[in-house]
Amino acid sequence: MNPYPDYRIAVEAIIVHEGKVLLAKRADNGAWYVPAGKAKYEETPKEAVIREVREETNLEVDSIEELHVRAFKGRKASGDFYSVMFTYLVRPGNGDIRSFRLNDEHTEYAWAGRQELGDSRYDSLLPEVRRIVANVLSSRW
């Protein structure tokens, strides 16, 4: 048995535009989430969130604020993994979303406000992510 666990640094982006947050439905499991991914080697979490937003939405960002950090244990076919997740609040560059385009990691998207967040279609959104998104939508962002 390997004495070193499968350990990863991950990021997620709470993208805000006109008082709504981008939610995307994952192609691999059908769950709603926010753009997210793993940091690459020699990449800081902040660099990773900029890259992930670009890769998953084709958007550039000009405002980044760290909102939350959490650690958790997950499971995959090859065994347990451990993650530290950095959550960032981001705004599209110059507030412009004309270049927005989801990559093939997602099947659909929605810009959700506080009321839409309670819709049952988003029941698969992780409770911790839902709480963070709700807090963002309650603020003046």
CSV table of C-alpha atoms in Angstrom, one decimal, residues 6 8 14 16 23 30 43 83 85 87 98-99 105 109 111 123 135-136:
chain,number,residue,atom,x,y,z
A,6,ASP,CA,-3.8,10.7,-3.7
A,8,ARG,CA,-4.8,17.2,-5.0
A,14,ILE,CA,-18.3,31.4,-8.6
A,16,VAL,CA,-21.0,36.5,-11.2
A,23,LEU,CA,-24.2,27.0,-12.8
A,30,GLY,CA,-25.3,15.1,-14.7
A,43,GLU,CA,0.4,26.3,-10.7
A,83,SER,CA,-8.5,17.5,-1.8
A,85,MET,CA,-10.6,23.1,-2.6
A,87,THR,CA,-13.3,28.8,-4.0
A,98,ARG,CA,-20.1,37.8,-25.3
A,99,SER,CA,-17.2,35.2,-25.7
A,105,GLU,CA,-17.3,19.0,-19.9
A,109,TYR,CA,-25.8,26.0,-18.1
A,111,TRP,CA,-27.3,32.0,-14.8
A,123,ASP,CA,-30.8,19.7,-6.1
A,135,ASN,CA,-24.0,33.9,0.4
A,136,VAL,CA,-22.6,35.6,-2.7
